[in-house]
């Protein structure tokens, strides 16, 4: 029997540094802070209701993840978005998310399938309500659960960074109702492949999901 992964562990209260990082990151991936904008640290501190130290820690952490750029003598800039960056990111996603789906198909259990189905239902509800931000948060959780099921911590760390970068591009495609419907259907196919324990089908479903993202992005 495969080792069960607890997809809903009890969460300890995060440190101030972690809270600042998560809140800052959320504003970046949902495009509240626009690509190419220069950020005033004092304004960010006010937005996040956080002190200078945790905000500065978050800035350096987010810079290493490619979401911010620290410009000498100018300050902090939200990393710009370019189609070349997106295409490179898609290549990296194809390798890592395919591996994630394959590993998950070998370790998944009934509780995981239930959790994934419930998440996708919530994504569908957010789509119906045209709540883009909630849909993005739930989509991120869906992929986090997949990474947890896969059971490879190093892969999960890589995917966390990749998804944060990808979601900034994805935010630009979510005005399309048809693409939102595609995402939900693609998640259903990933879940079905995992439930069947079919490694090849899971890999194909993951690749189809990424190629759908690519088509939607190039169409914007």
Short mmCIF file of C-alpha atoms in Angstrom, two decimals:
data_model
loop_
_atom_site.label_atom_id
_atom_site.label_comp_id
_atom_site.label_asym_id
_atom_site.label_seq_id
_atom_site.Cartn_x
_atom_site.Cartn_y
_atom_site.Cartn_z
CA UNK A 1 0.00 0.00 0.00
CA UNK A 2 1.27 3.50 -0.82
CA UNK A 3 2.24 5.84 1.97
CA UNK A 4 -0.58 8.26 2.71
CA UNK A 5 0.13 11.97 2.48
CA UNK A 6 -1.84 14.20 4.81
CA UNK A 7 -3.17 16.90 2.48
CA UNK A 8 -4.75 18.91 5.28
CA UNK A 9 -2.25 18.93 8.14
CA UNK A 10 -2.70 21.06 11.22
CA UNK A 11 -0.99 24.32 10.38
CA UNK A 12 1.05 26.11 12.98
CA UNK A 13 0.85 29.88 13.05
CA UNK A 14 3.43 31.18 10.55
CA UNK A 15 6.14 33.63 11.59
CA UNK A 16 5.87 37.31 10.71
CA UNK A 17 8.48 36.80 8.01
CA UNK A 18 6.40 34.00 6.50
CA UNK A 19 3.18 36.02 6.76
CA UNK A 20 4.81 38.95 4.96
CA UNK A 21 6.19 36.66 2.28
CA UNK A 22 2.83 34.99 1.63
CA UNK A 23 0.89 38.26 1.55
CA UNK A 24 3.45 39.95 -0.72
CA UNK A 25 3.59 36.93 -3.01
CA UNK A 26 -0.20 36.88 -3.25
CA UNK A 27 -0.26 40.47 -4.45
CA UNK A 28 2.35 39.67 -7.07
CA UNK A 29 0.76 36.54 -8.53
CA UNK A 30 -2.71 38.13 -8.69
CA UNK A 31 -1.22 41.21 -10.40
CA UNK A 32 -2.28 43.63 -7.69
CA UNK A 33 1.30 44.78 -8.03
CA UNK A 34 1.74 45.18 -11.78
CA UNK A 35 4.69 43.79 -13.75
CA UNK A 36 7.29 46.53 -14.30
CA UNK A 37 6.03 48.72 -11.45
CA UNK A 38 8.51 50.11 -8.94
CA UNK A 39 7.43 49.48 -5.35
CA UNK A 40 7.90 51.80 -2.43
CA UNK A 41 8.87 49.75 0.61
CA UNK A 42 6.96 52.04 2.96
CA UNK A 43 3.80 51.61 0.88
CA UNK A 44 4.21 47.83 0.86
CA UNK A 45 4.63 47.89 4.65
CA UNK A 46 1.35 49.80 4.90
CA UNK A 47 -0.42 47.47 2.44
CA UNK A 48 0.67 44.38 4.35
CA UNK A 49 0.41 45.94 7.82
CA UNK A 50 3.92 44.62 8.46
CA UNK A 51 7.18 46.07 9.75
CA UNK A 52 10.28 46.79 7.71
CA UNK A 53 12.22 43.65 8.69
CA UNK A 54 9.65 41.04 7.53
CA UNK A 55 8.95 43.05 4.36
CA UNK A 56 12.65 43.27 3.53
CA UNK A 57 13.03 39.54 4.17
CA UNK A 58 10.10 38.90 1.82
CA UNK A 59 11.61 41.14 -0.85
CA UNK A 60 14.86 39.19 -0.90
CA UNK A 61 13.06 35.85 -0.91
CA UNK A 62 10.75 36.89 -3.75
CA UNK A 63 13.69 38.23 -5.71
CA UNK A 64 15.35 34.80 -5.58
CA UNK A 65 12.09 33.33 -6.94
CA UNK A 66 12.09 35.72 -9.88
CA UNK A 67 8.98 37.67 -8.86
CA UNK A 68 10.84 40.85 -7.89
CA UNK A 69 13.97 42.57 -9.14
CA UNK A 70 16.19 44.58 -6.82
CA UNK A 71 17.58 47.47 -8.87
CA UNK A 72 20.68 49.18 -7.38
CA UNK A 73 20.02 52.83 -6.46
CA UNK A 74 16.45 52.57 -7.75
CA UNK A 75 14.69 50.15 -5.44
CA UNK A 76 12.42 47.18 -6.03
CA UNK A 77 10.60 46.44 -9.25
CA UNK A 78 7.94 43.85 -9.96
CA UNK A 79 9.52 41.47 -12.48
CA UNK A 80 8.22 42.21 -15.99
CA UNK A 81 6.39 39.59 -18.02
CA UNK A 82 7.47 38.62 -21.52
CA UNK A 83 6.33 35.96 -23.94
CA UNK A 84 9.87 34.57 -24.07
CA UNK A 85 9.80 34.10 -20.28
CA UNK A 86 6.42 32.39 -20.56
CA UNK A 87 7.63 29.95 -23.21
CA UNK A 88 10.70 29.06 -21.15
CA UNK A 89 8.47 28.54 -18.13
CA UNK A 90 6.20 26.24 -20.12
CA UNK A 91 9.19 24.06 -21.06
CA UNK A 92 10.13 23.74 -17.38
CA UNK A 93 6.54 23.02 -16.38
CA UNK A 94 6.25 20.22 -18.93
CA UNK A 95 9.14 18.35 -17.37
CA UNK A 96 8.35 18.92 -13.70
CA UNK A 97 4.56 18.70 -13.71
CA UNK A 98 4.60 15.57 -15.84
CA UNK A 99 6.93 13.98 -13.28
CA UNK A 100 4.68 15.16 -10.47
CA UNK A 101 1.61 13.56 -12.07
CA UNK A 102 3.48 10.31 -12.63
CA UNK A 103 4.67 10.10 -9.04
CA UNK A 104 1.24 11.07 -7.70
CA UNK A 105 -0.44 8.32 -9.74
CA UNK A 106 1.71 5.77 -7.89
CA UNK A 107 0.98 7.09 -4.38
CA UNK A 108 -2.57 8.43 -4.49
CA UNK A 109 -5.32 7.06 -2.24
CA UNK A 110 -9.08 7.59 -1.91
CA UNK A 111 -8.72 10.48 0.53
CA UNK A 112 -6.51 12.34 -1.95
CA UNK A 113 -9.03 11.83 -4.75
CA UNK A 114 -11.83 13.18 -2.57
CA UNK A 115 -9.74 16.22 -1.64
CA UNK A 116 -8.86 16.95 -5.28
CA UNK A 117 -12.47 16.58 -6.42
CA UNK A 118 -13.68 18.92 -3.68
CA UNK A 119 -11.06 21.49 -4.67
CA UNK A 120 -12.04 21.31 -8.32
CA UNK A 121 -15.69 21.78 -7.39
CA UNK A 122 -14.71 24.91 -5.48
CA UNK A 123 -12.76 26.11 -8.51
CA UNK A 124 -15.86 25.59 -10.65
CA UNK A 125 -17.95 27.58 -8.17
CA UNK A 126 -15.40 30.42 -8.21
CA UNK A 127 -15.46 30.35 -12.00
CA UNK A 128 -19.26 30.59 -12.01
CA UNK A 129 -19.02 33.59 -9.69
CA UNK A 130 -16.32 35.11 -11.93
CA UNK A 131 -14.11 35.37 -8.85
CA UNK A 132 -10.71 35.32 -10.55
CA UNK A 133 -8.68 35.78 -7.40
CA UNK A 134 -10.40 32.93 -5.54
CA UNK A 135 -10.04 30.70 -8.56
CA UNK A 136 -6.31 31.40 -8.66
CA UNK A 137 -5.89 30.63 -4.97
CA UNK A 138 -7.81 27.36 -5.29
CA UNK A 139 -5.88 26.39 -8.41
CA UNK A 140 -2.64 26.94 -6.53
CA UNK A 141 -3.95 24.74 -3.70
CA UNK A 142 -4.94 22.05 -6.22
CA UNK A 143 -1.41 21.89 -7.57
CA UNK A 144 0.08 22.01 -4.07
CA UNK A 145 -1.97 18.95 -3.13
CA UNK A 146 -0.75 17.16 -6.26
CA UNK A 147 2.83 17.92 -5.25
CA UNK A 148 2.17 16.65 -1.70
CA UNK A 149 0.73 13.42 -3.07
CA UNK A 150 3.79 12.97 -5.29
CA UNK A 151 5.80 12.91 -2.06
CA UNK A 152 9.03 14.48 -3.32
CA UNK A 153 9.91 17.56 -1.26
CA UNK A 154 12.52 18.86 -3.67
CA UNK A 155 10.08 18.62 -6.56
CA UNK A 156 7.42 20.35 -4.44
CA UNK A 157 9.82 23.25 -3.76
CA UNK A 158 10.58 23.60 -7.47
CA UNK A 159 6.90 23.48 -8.39
CA UNK A 160 6.02 26.11 -5.79
CA UNK A 161 8.32 28.62 -7.50
CA UNK A 162 7.23 27.61 -10.99
CA UNK A 163 3.53 27.94 -10.17
CA UNK A 164 3.98 31.38 -8.62
CA UNK A 165 5.63 32.58 -11.81
CA UNK A 166 3.10 30.83 -14.05
CA UNK A 167 0.10 32.25 -12.22
CA UNK A 168 1.12 35.81 -13.11
CA UNK A 169 0.79 34.83 -16.77
CA UNK A 170 -2.36 32.81 -16.11
CA UNK A 171 -4.02 35.83 -14.47
CA UNK A 172 -3.99 37.47 -17.88
CA UNK A 173 -5.96 34.60 -19.48
CA UNK A 174 -8.74 34.25 -16.92
CA UNK A 175 -10.99 36.81 -18.57
CA UNK A 176 -11.82 34.00 -21.02
CA UNK A 177 -14.75 31.94 -19.75
CA UNK A 178 -13.90 29.15 -22.18
CA UNK A 179 -10.38 28.87 -20.76
CA UNK A 180 -11.70 28.69 -17.20
CA UNK A 181 -13.99 25.83 -18.28
CA UNK A 182 -11.02 24.10 -19.94
CA UNK A 183 -8.99 24.31 -16.73
CA UNK A 184 -11.75 22.62 -14.72
CA UNK A 185 -12.16 19.87 -17.32
CA UNK A 186 -8.39 19.33 -17.42
CA UNK A 187 -8.29 19.00 -13.64
CA UNK A 188 -11.07 16.41 -13.87
CA UNK A 189 -8.99 14.40 -16.35
CA UNK A 190 -5.92 14.56 -14.08
CA UNK A 191 -8.05 13.34 -11.16
CA UNK A 192 -9.54 10.52 -13.26
CA UNK A 193 -6.08 9.39 -14.32
CA UNK A 194 -4.87 9.39 -10.72
CA UNK A 195 -7.97 7.51 -9.53
CA UNK A 196 -7.27 4.86 -12.16
CA UNK A 197 -3.63 4.62 -11.10
CA UNK A 198 -2.69 5.14 -14.76
CA UNK A 199 0.78 6.71 -14.86
CA UNK A 200 0.85 7.31 -18.62
CA UNK A 201 -2.63 8.85 -18.67
CA UNK A 202 -1.69 11.11 -15.73
CA UNK A 203 1.40 12.33 -17.57
CA UNK A 204 -0.64 12.99 -20.73
CA UNK A 205 -3.28 14.86 -18.72
CA UNK A 206 -0.62 17.04 -17.11
CA UNK A 207 0.91 17.85 -20.51
CA UNK A 208 -2.51 18.67 -21.98
CA UNK A 209 -3.16 21.04 -19.07
CA UNK A 210 0.08 22.93 -19.74
CA UNK A 211 -0.46 23.10 -23.51
CA UNK A 212 -3.92 24.54 -22.84
CA UNK A 213 -2.26 27.27 -20.75
CA UNK A 214 0.13 27.95 -23.64
CA UNK A 215 -2.71 28.29 -26.18
CA UNK A 216 -4.67 30.62 -23.91
CA UNK A 217 -1.61 32.75 -23.26
CA UNK A 218 -0.70 33.11 -26.93
CA UNK A 219 -4.31 34.04 -27.69
CA UNK A 220 -4.29 37.03 -25.29
#
